[in-house]
Amino acid sequence: MAVTDSQNPLIDGNTCGSFLQKLQGIWDEVGESDEEQDKMLLQIEQECLNVYKRKLLQSLSDAKLELSSLLLALGENKFMGMPDKTLGTIKEQLAAIAPTMEQLWQQKEERIKEFSDVELQIQKICGEITGDLNPDQTESGSFAVDESDLSMKKLDEYQSQLLELQREKSERLHKVLDYVSTVHNLCVVLGMDFFSTVIEVHPSLNESIGVNSKSISNGTLTKLAKTVSTLKEDKKQRLHKLQELASQLIDMWNLMDTPIEERRLFDHVTCNISASVDEVTAEVEVERLDQQKAHRMKEIAFKKQDELEEIYACAHVEINLEATRGNILSLIDSRNIEPSELLADVDKQIVAVKKEALRRKEIWDKVKKWMSACEESWLEDYNRGSKMIAITVEQQFHWYNASRGAHLNLKRAEKARILVNKIPALVDTLVAKTRSWEK
């Protein structure tokens, strides 16, 4: 009996139809009876159903295994929202597991990121301590996280390790800063260049580099300790030599009856004659240098102030000299301003006053001409003598020449008369320029 598509539920669609047609062709060729064909078809149908069921069961088994692996990796014995493994059909059980799986995968990714961040910081600090820090290794994702154990217990262990390393880093950083401070003080006392000394140990010890970027490696600490030891020994030897020289100097003063005034010039040397190595500190040396610096700055400041006052005088600007100089002294003595800033301020004043003097120059030139013209008082005497004679210019010349004995006076008188005649115009010009300047 031949099988048609309508007689079997498996025969549905083009694929099944094509399969049955090929199967029917084989049966016809073999000569299989209808009964055998029906038995064969039922057998194939059952096998297909078994395969399909096994496939669904395998999918469910794989999902349950993956779920167990995720729970194990995350260290979760129980998980909220876990579905009942025995309720519903296979597809219903698969559908029930899917949301839990998605949630666990998301939690796993977040946990991996937490592990990655912690391990990255651990790796970085370890590299800073050993001095083998590789910038390429500090990038996130440069190493693989062990995904077999992502439990909170394991994460807590890593975080505890990180806290311990951070404490060690802080202690090392304080030790480095203490060493650097000691090197600075010793360099000041010994008159050495602190910058070049500390850079020779490690470039990151430069003052312009941030504290958190300074090297804390074993090698840096060892070099700093060695540098401090070397500088202390140098300080000890120099102090011993200085004390010997000071003793010899005092003996020579005593033999030569050197006056106290001359001895005071070397107080900064003899004051250390009985001092210990620890008593000669940078603070004392800095204080002495600050005093010398203040004295020198006063000299420079007053020299510039003299220049400024001279310009003020030329520009006919009145200032309180005593108050200005007193202000300079108080600023330097109080140390509330950097000497360089004070000198820069005086330089600015000099530039400003020079500009002001240049603006006033034209007015003062007119004033000088006006004053010069007003001083030609002798011209009145000359004019009175001319009127007494009451004759021509030629006769005036003979009279004046006879009375004074110099023909040049006539020329001078003519020039003076011209200059005096210009006085009204000079005054008008001066008034106009003064008003313009005032505006």
Tab-separated table of C-alpha atoms in Angstrom, residues 27 48 54 66 92 119 163 184 241 257 295 316 349 362 372 374 396 398 418 436:
chain	number	residue	atom	x	y	z
A	27	TRP	CA	10.660	0.693	-2.483
A	48	CYS	CA	13.151	10.495	14.322
A	54	ARG	CA	17.438	13.175	22.782
A	66	GLU	CA	26.502	25.539	32.121
A	92	GLU	CA	9.387	24.960	29.414
A	119	GLU	CA	44.892	42.562	39.518
A	163	LEU	CA	45.488	47.102	50.472
A	184	HIS	CA	68.260	68.745	50.168
A	241	LYS	CA	88.444	70.646	58.551
A	257	ASP	CA	95.548	91.198	68.721
A	295	HIS	CA	71.630	92.862	52.773
A	316	HIS	CA	59.372	117.377	38.433
A	349	GLN	CA	58.027	102.049	38.222
A	362	GLU	CA	57.551	119.095	25.570
A	372	SER	CA	64.616	132.220	29.819
A	374	CYS	CA	61.474	136.360	31.402
A	396	GLN	CA	71.600	154.199	19.647
A	398	HIS	CA	77.003	154.597	19.027
A	418	ILE	CA	62.539	138.874	19.478
A	436	SER	CA	45.775	118.760	26.964
